CSV table of C-alpha atoms and ligand atoms in Angstrom, one decimal:
chain,number,residue,atom,x,y,z
A,52,UNK,CA,0.1,0.0,0.1
A,53,UNK,CA,0.7,3.8,-0.5
A,54,UNK,CA,1.3,6.8,1.9
A,55,UNK,CA,0.6,9.8,-0.3
A,56,UNK,CA,1.7,13.1,2.1
A,57,UNK,CA,4.7,15.5,2.4
A,58,UNK,CA,7.2,13.9,4.1
A,59,UNK,CA,6.1,10.4,4.5
A,60,UNK,CA,9.5,9.1,5.3
A,61,UNK,CA,9.3,10.6,8.6
A,62,UNK,CA,6.3,9.0,9.8
A,63,UNK,CA,5.8,6.3,12.7
A,64,UNK,CA,3.8,4.3,10.2
A,65,UNK,CA,6.9,3.4,8.1
A,66,UNK,CA,8.2,1.6,11.8
A,67,UNK,CA,4.7,0.3,12.6
A,68,UNK,CA,3.6,-1.1,9.4
A,69,UNK,CA,5.3,-3.9,9.0
A,70,UNK,CA,4.9,-5.0,12.9
A,71,UNK,CA,1.0,-4.6,12.5
A,72,UNK,CA,0.8,-6.3,8.9
A,73,UNK,CA,2.8,-9.3,10.6
A,74,UNK,CA,0.2,-9.3,13.5
A,75,UNK,CA,-3.0,-8.9,11.0
A,76,UNK,CA,-1.8,-11.8,9.2
A,77,UNK,CA,-1.3,-9.5,5.9
A,78,UNK,CA,2.4,-11.1,5.4
A,79,UNK,CA,6.2,-10.5,6.6
A,80,UNK,CA,7.9,-7.6,5.3
A,81,UNK,CA,9.2,-9.3,2.2
A,82,UNK,CA,5.2,-9.8,1.2
A,83,UNK,CA,3.5,-6.7,1.9
A,84,UNK,CA,5.0,-3.4,2.1
A,85,UNK,CA,4.4,0.6,2.5
A,86,UNK,CA,5.7,3.1,0.1
A,87,UNK,CA,5.6,6.8,0.8
A,88,UNK,CA,4.9,8.9,-2.5
A,89,UNK,CA,6.1,12.4,-1.4
A,90,UNK,CA,4.4,15.1,-3.6
A,91,UNK,CA,4.7,19.0,-2.7
A,92,UNK,CA,1.9,21.1,-1.4
A,93,UNK,CA,-0.8,21.8,-4.1
A,94,UNK,CA,1.0,19.6,-6.6
A,95,UNK,CA,0.5,20.0,-9.9
A,96,UNK,CA,-2.7,17.8,-11.2
A,97,UNK,CA,-0.9,15.6,-13.6
A,98,UNK,CA,1.4,14.5,-10.8
A,99,UNK,CA,-1.9,13.1,-9.0
A,100,UNK,CA,-3.0,11.4,-12.1
A,101,UNK,CA,0.0,9.5,-12.2
A,102,UNK,CA,0.0,8.6,-8.9
A,103,UNK,CA,-3.6,7.3,-9.0
A,104,UNK,CA,-3.4,6.0,-12.4
A,105,UNK,CA,-0.9,3.9,-11.6
A,106,UNK,CA,-2.4,2.8,-8.0
A,107,UNK,CA,-5.3,1.7,-10.6
A,108,UNK,CA,-3.5,0.0,-13.0
A,109,UNK,CA,-0.8,-2.2,-11.2
A,110,UNK,CA,-2.4,-5.5,-9.7
A,111,UNK,CA,0.3,-5.3,-6.7
A,112,UNK,CA,-1.0,-2.1,-5.5
A,113,UNK,CA,-3.6,-2.6,-2.9
A,114,UNK,CA,-4.4,1.0,-2.3
A,115,UNK,CA,-3.1,4.2,0.0
A,116,UNK,CA,-3.7,6.5,2.4
A,117,UNK,CA,-3.6,10.3,1.6
A,118,UNK,CA,-3.0,13.1,3.5
A,119,UNK,CA,-2.1,16.8,2.9
A,120,UNK,CA,-3.4,15.9,-0.7
A,121,UNK,CA,-7.2,14.9,0.4
A,122,UNK,CA,-8.9,17.9,-1.6
A,123,UNK,CA,-6.5,18.2,-4.0
A,124,UNK,CA,-6.2,14.8,-5.3
A,125,UNK,CA,-9.7,14.2,-5.4
A,126,UNK,CA,-10.4,17.3,-7.5
A,127,UNK,CA,-7.3,16.0,-10.1
A,128,UNK,CA,-8.9,12.5,-10.1
A,129,UNK,CA,-12.5,12.6,-9.6
A,130,UNK,CA,-12.9,10.6,-12.8
A,131,UNK,CA,-10.5,8.4,-12.4
A,132,UNK,CA,-13.0,6.4,-9.1
A,133,UNK,CA,-15.9,4.4,-9.9
A,134,UNK,CA,-17.2,4.8,-6.1
A,135,UNK,CA,-16.9,7.3,-3.8
A,136,UNK,CA,-18.2,7.1,-0.3
A,137,UNK,CA,-20.9,9.6,1.1
A,138,UNK,CA,-18.8,11.8,3.6
A,139,UNK,CA,-16.0,11.9,0.0
A,140,UNK,CA,-18.9,13.3,-1.7
A,141,UNK,CA,-19.7,15.9,1.2
A,142,UNK,CA,-16.5,16.6,2.2
A,143,UNK,CA,-14.9,16.7,-1.6
A,144,UNK,CA,-11.4,15.4,-0.3
A,145,UNK,CA,-10.5,11.4,0.4
A,146,UNK,CA,-8.1,9.7,2.7
A,147,UNK,CA,-8.1,6.4,1.4
A,148,UNK,CA,-8.0,4.6,-2.0
A,149,UNK,CA,-8.8,1.1,-2.0
A,150,UNK,CA,-9.8,-1.5,-4.5
A,151,UNK,CA,-12.9,-3.9,-4.6
A,152,UNK,CA,-12.6,-5.9,-7.7
A,153,UNK,CA,-12.4,-3.7,-10.6
A,154,UNK,CA,-13.5,-0.8,-9.0
A,155,UNK,CA,-11.3,2.0,-7.7
A,156,UNK,CA,-13.0,3.5,-4.6
A,157,UNK,CA,-12.4,7.0,-2.6
A,158,UNK,CA,-13.2,7.0,1.1
A,159,UNK,CA,-13.0,10.0,3.4
A,160,UNK,CA,-12.2,8.4,6.9
A,161,UNK,CA,-11.8,11.6,8.8
A,162,UNK,CA,-15.3,11.6,10.7
A,163,UNK,CA,-15.2,8.2,11.6
A,164,UNK,CA,-11.5,8.5,12.8
A,165,UNK,CA,-11.7,11.9,14.4
A,166,UNK,CA,-15.3,10.5,16.5
A,167,UNK,CA,-13.3,7.4,17.4
A,168,UNK,CA,-10.5,9.6,19.0
A,169,UNK,CA,-12.8,11.7,20.4
A,170,UNK,CA,-14.4,9.2,22.1
A,171,UNK,CA,-10.6,7.7,23.5
A,172,UNK,CA,-10.7,11.0,25.2
A,173,UNK,CA,-13.8,12.2,26.6
A,174,UNK,CA,-16.5,10.2,27.9
A,175,UNK,CA,-20.1,10.2,25.5
A,176,UNK,CA,-21.9,12.2,28.0
A,177,UNK,CA,-19.4,14.9,29.0
A,178,UNK,CA,-20.3,18.0,27.1
A,179,UNK,CA,-24.0,18.6,28.0
A,180,UNK,CA,-24.4,16.3,31.2
A,181,UNK,CA,-21.2,16.3,32.9
A,182,UNK,CA,-19.6,19.8,32.2
A,183,UNK,CA,-21.6,22.4,29.9
A,184,UNK,CA,-17.9,22.7,28.4
A,185,UNK,CA,-17.4,23.9,24.2
A,186,UNK,CA,-15.6,22.7,21.7
A,187,UNK,CA,-13.1,25.1,20.3
A,188,UNK,CA,-11.3,24.0,17.0
A,189,UNK,CA,-8.3,26.1,16.2
A,190,UNK,CA,-8.2,25.8,12.3
A,191,UNK,CA,-10.6,25.3,9.7
A,192,UNK,CA,-9.3,22.5,7.6
A,193,UNK,CA,-10.0,19.3,6.5
A,194,UNK,CA,-9.8,17.9,10.3
A,195,UNK,CA,-12.2,20.5,11.9
A,196,UNK,CA,-14.4,20.3,9.0
A,197,UNK,CA,-14.5,16.0,9.4
A,198,UNK,CA,-15.0,16.9,13.4
A,199,UNK,CA,-17.9,19.1,13.1
A,200,UNK,CA,-19.4,16.5,10.4
A,201,UNK,CA,-18.9,14.2,12.8
A,202,UNK,CA,-20.7,16.0,16.1
A,203,UNK,CA,-23.1,17.2,13.5
A,204,UNK,CA,-24.5,13.7,11.9
A,205,UNK,CA,-23.4,10.7,13.9
A,206,UNK,CA,-23.4,11.9,17.7
A,207,UNK,CA,-27.2,11.6,19.2
A,208,UNK,CA,-27.9,15.2,20.3
A,209,UNK,CA,-27.6,15.0,24.3
A,210,UNK,CA,-24.2,14.2,23.3
A,211,UNK,CA,-23.0,17.3,21.6
A,212,UNK,CA,-21.0,19.9,22.7
A,213,UNK,CA,-24.0,22.9,23.2
A,214,UNK,CA,-21.7,25.0,21.3
A,215,UNK,CA,-18.5,25.2,18.8
A,216,UNK,CA,-16.0,27.6,18.0
A,217,UNK,CA,-14.0,27.6,15.0
A,218,UNK,CA,-11.1,29.7,14.0
A,219,UNK,CA,-9.1,30.3,11.1
A,220,UNK,CA,-6.6,32.1,9.8
A,221,UNK,CA,-7.6,32.9,6.3
A,222,UNK,CA,-11.5,33.4,5.3
A,223,UNK,CA,-11.9,31.1,2.3
A,224,UNK,CA,-11.9,27.8,5.1
A,225,UNK,CA,-14.4,29.7,6.9
A,226,UNK,CA,-16.9,30.3,4.2
A,227,UNK,CA,-16.4,26.8,2.8
A,228,UNK,CA,-17.3,25.2,6.3
A,229,UNK,CA,-20.2,27.5,6.8
A,230,UNK,CA,-21.7,26.3,3.1
A,231,UNK,CA,-21.0,22.9,4.5
A,232,UNK,CA,-22.6,23.2,7.8
A,233,UNK,CA,-25.4,25.0,6.3
A,234,UNK,CA,-26.6,21.3,4.5
A,235,UNK,CA,-25.3,19.4,8.0
A,236,UNK,CA,-26.0,21.1,11.0
A,237,UNK,CA,-29.2,19.5,13.2
A,238,UNK,CA,-28.5,23.0,15.5
A,239,UNK,CA,-25.3,23.0,17.0
A,240,UNK,CA,-24.1,27.0,17.5
A,241,UNK,CA,-21.1,26.9,15.9
A,242,UNK,CA,-19.3,30.6,15.7
A,243,UNK,CA,-16.7,31.4,13.0
A,244,UNK,CA,-13.8,33.9,13.8
A,245,UNK,CA,-11.3,35.2,11.6
A,246,UNK,CA,-8.3,34.9,13.2
A,247,UNK,CA,-5.3,36.3,11.6
A,248,UNK,CA,-3.0,36.2,14.6
A,249,UNK,CA,-2.1,34.4,17.7
A,250,UNK,CA,-3.8,37.1,19.8
A,251,UNK,CA,-7.2,36.4,17.9
A,252,UNK,CA,-6.9,33.1,18.6
A,253,UNK,CA,-6.0,33.7,22.1
A,254,UNK,CA,-9.2,36.0,22.5
A,255,UNK,CA,-11.6,33.2,21.4
A,256,UNK,CA,-9.7,30.6,23.9
A,257,UNK,CA,-10.1,33.2,26.8
A,258,UNK,CA,-13.6,33.4,26.4
A,259,UNK,CA,-14.2,29.4,26.6
A,260,UNK,CA,-16.4,28.2,29.9
A,261,UNK,CA,-14.5,25.5,32.1
A,262,UNK,CA,-14.1,22.0,30.6
A,263,UNK,CA,-14.0,23.0,27.2
A,264,UNK,CA,-11.4,21.2,24.9
A,265,UNK,CA,-9.2,23.4,22.4
A,266,UNK,CA,-8.0,21.7,19.6
A,267,UNK,CA,-5.3,22.4,17.4
A,268,UNK,CA,-6.0,21.6,14.1
A,269,UNK,CA,-3.9,24.1,12.2
A,270,UNK,CA,-0.6,21.7,11.7
A,271,UNK,CA,1.5,24.8,13.5
A,272,UNK,CA,3.9,22.9,15.5
A,273,UNK,CA,4.5,20.0,13.0
A,274,UNK,CA,3.8,21.5,9.1
A,275,UNK,CA,5.2,24.6,10.4
A,276,UNK,CA,6.8,26.3,13.2
A,277,UNK,CA,4.9,28.2,16.2
A,278,UNK,CA,1.4,27.6,18.0
A,279,UNK,CA,-1.9,29.0,16.8
A,280,UNK,CA,-1.7,31.2,20.5
A,281,UNK,CA,0.6,33.4,22.5
A,282,UNK,CA,2.2,32.0,25.6
A,283,UNK,CA,-0.1,34.5,27.5
A,284,UNK,CA,-3.6,32.3,26.5
A,285,UNK,CA,-6.0,31.9,29.2
A,286,UNK,CA,-6.9,28.6,29.2
A,287,UNK,CA,-10.0,27.4,30.6
A,288,UNK,CA,-10.3,26.0,33.8
A,289,UNK,CA,-10.1,22.0,33.6
A,290,UNK,CA,-10.4,22.3,30.0
A,291,UNK,CA,-8.5,19.8,27.6
A,292,UNK,CA,-5.8,20.9,25.2
A,293,UNK,CA,-5.8,18.7,22.3
A,294,UNK,CA,-3.0,18.6,19.6
A,295,UNK,CA,-4.1,16.7,16.5
A,296,UNK,CA,-0.2,16.0,16.0
A,297,UNK,CA,1.7,13.7,17.7
A,298,UNK,CA,5.4,14.5,16.3
A,299,UNK,CA,7.0,17.9,15.8
A,300,UNK,CA,7.8,20.8,18.2
A,301,UNK,CA,4.2,20.7,19.5
A,302,UNK,CA,4.7,24.1,20.9
A,303,UNK,CA,1.0,24.2,21.5
A,304,UNK,CA,1.0,21.5,24.2
A,305,UNK,CA,4.0,23.2,25.9
A,306,UNK,CA,1.8,26.0,26.3
A,307,UNK,CA,-0.8,24.1,27.6
A,308,UNK,CA,1.4,22.2,30.0
A,309,UNK,CA,2.1,25.2,31.7
A,310,UNK,CA,-1.5,25.7,32.7
A,311,UNK,CA,-1.5,22.2,33.8
A,312,UNK,CA,-0.8,22.7,37.5
A,313,UNK,CA,-2.6,26.2,38.0
A,314,UNK,CA,-5.6,25.6,35.7
A,315,UNK,CA,-6.0,22.0,35.9
A,316,UNK,CA,-5.9,21.7,32.0
A,317,UNK,CA,-5.5,18.2,30.4
A,318,UNK,CA,-3.0,17.5,27.6
A,319,UNK,CA,-3.7,15.1,25.0
A,320,UNK,CA,-2.0,14.7,21.5
A,321,UNK,CA,-2.5,13.3,18.2
A,322,UNK,CA,-0.7,9.8,18.7
A,323,UNK,CA,-5.0,7.8,19.0
A,324,UNK,CA,-6.0,9.7,15.8
A,325,UNK,CA,-2.8,8.2,14.2
A,326,UNK,CA,-3.9,4.7,15.3
A,327,UNK,CA,-7.5,5.1,14.0
A,328,UNK,CA,-6.7,6.9,11.1
A,329,UNK,CA,-4.4,4.3,9.9
A,330,UNK,CA,-6.3,1.0,11.2
A,331,UNK,CA,-9.8,2.4,9.1
A,332,UNK,CA,-7.4,2.9,6.0
A,333,UNK,CA,-5.9,-0.4,6.4
A,334,UNK,CA,-8.9,-2.4,7.3
A,335,UNK,CA,-10.3,-1.0,3.7
A,336,UNK,CA,-6.9,-1.3,1.7
A,337,UNK,CA,-6.9,-5.1,2.5
A,338,UNK,CA,-10.4,-5.7,3.0
A,339,UNK,CA,-10.2,-6.8,6.9
A,340,UNK,CA,-11.6,-6.1,10.1
A,341,UNK,CA,-10.0,-4.7,12.5
A,342,UNK,CA,-11.3,-3.5,16.0
A,343,UNK,CA,-11.8,0.2,17.1
A,344,UNK,CA,-12.2,-0.6,21.0
A,345,UNK,CA,-11.2,-3.6,23.6
A,346,UNK,CA,-8.7,-6.0,23.6
A,347,UNK,CA,-7.4,-6.4,20.2
A,348,UNK,CA,-7.5,-2.8,19.8
A,349,UNK,CA,-5.2,-1.9,22.6
A,350,UNK,CA,-2.6,-5.1,21.2
A,351,UNK,CA,-2.5,-3.2,17.8
A,352,UNK,CA,-1.6,0.4,20.1
A,353,UNK,CA,0.6,-1.6,21.7
A,354,UNK,CA,2.5,-3.4,18.9
A,355,UNK,CA,2.6,0.7,17.8
A,356,UNK,CA,3.5,2.4,20.8
A,357,UNK,CA,6.6,-0.3,20.2
A,358,UNK,CA,7.5,1.0,17.0
A,359,UNK,CA,7.0,4.6,18.0
B,661,NAP,N1,-2.7,12.4,14.2
B,661,NAP,C1,-3.4,12.5,13.5
B,661,NAP,O1,-3.5,11.3,12.6
B,661,NAP,C2,-3.9,13.8,12.6
B,661,NAP,C3,-5.3,13.2,12.1
B,661,NAP,C4,-5.8,14.5,10.7
B,661,NAP,C5,-4.8,15.5,11.3
B,661,NAP,N2,-3.7,15.3,11.8
B,661,NAP,C6,-3.0,16.9,11.5
B,661,NAP,O2,-3.9,18.0,11.8
B,661,NAP,C7,-3.2,19.3,11.3
B,661,NAP,C8,-4.6,19.9,10.5
B,661,NAP,O3,-5.1,18.9,10.0
B,661,NAP,P1,-5.7,19.0,8.6
B,661,NAP,O4,-6.2,17.9,7.2
B,661,NAP,O5,-7.2,20.2,9.0
B,661,NAP,O6,-5.0,20.6,7.6
B,661,NAP,P2,-5.6,21.8,6.6
B,661,NAP,O7,-6.6,21.3,6.0
B,661,NAP,O8,-4.2,22.0,5.9
B,661,NAP,O9,-6.0,22.7,8.0
B,661,NAP,C9,-5.0,23.3,8.8
B,661,NAP,C10,-6.0,25.1,9.0
B,661,NAP,O10,-5.5,25.7,9.6
B,661,NAP,C11,-5.5,27.0,9.5
B,661,NAP,N3,-4.7,28.0,10.2
B,661,NAP,C12,-3.2,27.6,10.1
B,661,NAP,N4,-2.5,28.9,11.1
B,661,NAP,C13,-3.5,29.1,11.5
B,661,NAP,C14,-3.6,30.0,13.0
B,661,NAP,N5,-2.4,30.6,13.4
B,661,NAP,N6,-4.9,30.0,13.6
B,661,NAP,C15,-6.3,29.6,12.9
B,661,NAP,N7,-6.2,29.0,11.9
B,661,NAP,C16,-4.7,28.4,11.1
B,661,NAP,C17,-5.0,26.8,8.2
B,661,NAP,O11,-5.8,28.5,7.4
B,661,NAP,P3,-5.1,28.6,6.1
B,661,NAP,O12,-6.7,28.5,5.8
B,661,NAP,O13,-4.9,30.6,6.6
B,661,NAP,O14,-4.3,28.2,5.6
B,661,NAP,C18,-6.1,25.8,7.6
B,661,NAP,O15,-7.3,26.2,7.2
B,661,NAP,C19,-2.0,18.6,9.8
B,661,NAP,O16,-0.9,19.0,11.1
B,661,NAP,C20,-2.7,17.2,10.0
B,661,NAP,O17,-1.1,16.1,10.4
B,661,NAP,C21,-3.4,14.4,12.7
C-alpha cells in the first residue's frame, strides 16, 4: 500500500506498518510493504493523476492512505474513481484509496476516525450532562470539518457540545465550512472567527467556559513552526488541550503544560488519532476487520507504541 503525503519518510507508520502487517496476518515485510509517495503541497494535477493511474492499473497495488493532498488529489482525479463514499462527496476529499474487484474506490475516513479519537479522550456524556464545556477548533481545515461533521451527523443530540467555536487564519476556509454546515448542522450553535494572528485565537480561547476542549487543528508545531496561540493565552479551567499531531515541536502542548497545574488543563496529543486513522484505512485497503476498541485494539496500539 502507499502513503501519499509530504514528508512520509518521517512518519512512525514506516516502522509501525511492518509490525502491524505481521500481527494482522497480511504477511511478512517481503510480502507486503508500505511505500511513501511525497508530493509537493498543492502539487500539479498531473502528478496526482500519475499516482492514482498507477495504483489503479497495478495489480500489486492495493490502495493508499492520503494525507495533506486529500482535496487536491480528488479534484485532479475524480473521474478515475468508480465509487466515492458519502463523506467524500460531502467533504470533497479522500483519505483512503482502495479496490473492490475492478473498481477503484475513494473514501473520506476522517469523520469516523476523528470521532473515534474524540471518544477515546472524553466520555459520551462529557459535554452537556457532565461539564457544560464547549469545543474550540483552532483551524478550519479538513480535520476540523471532519470533526464537526462527526458531531453533527453521528452523535445523538444530548451528547453534542452545546456550542462549537471555529477559528481560521484566512477567510476562504471559514466560508467553505459555513457552506457545508448550512447543509448538515442539526442545530449546534457554531461561531466562526477570523483569526489572522495568534492573539486573535487567544481571545477566543480566553472566553471559553470551564471544561472546554481546545484542539490545535492548524498543523502549527508540525507542518509549520509555532503555535496558533501566544504564551499569554488563558486556558479554560479544567479544560483539555488536544493537538491533532503527535510529532513535531508541539509548542501548543508546551503552552498548555504550563497551565496544567494552575488551571487543571489536561494534555492530549494525536497518537490515538494516528492509530485510528491508519487502522481504518488499512482495514479498507486490505478488506479485513480491525477492531476500534477492546483487547485486540489495545494490542494493536501496544505494537504501535513499541515502534513509536
Ligand atoms: N494524528 C493524526 O493522525 C492526524 C489526523 C488528522 C490531522 N492531523 C493533523 O492535523 C493538522 C490539520 O490537518 P488538516 O487536514 O485539517 O489541515 P488543513 O486542511 O491544512 O487545515 C489547517 C487549517 O489551519 C489553519 N491555520 C493555520 N494557522 C492558523 C492559525 N494561526 N490560526 C488559525 N488557523 C490557522 C489554516 O488556515 P489557512 O486557510 O490560512 O491556511 C487551515 O485552514 C495537520 O498537521 C495534520 O497532520 C493529524
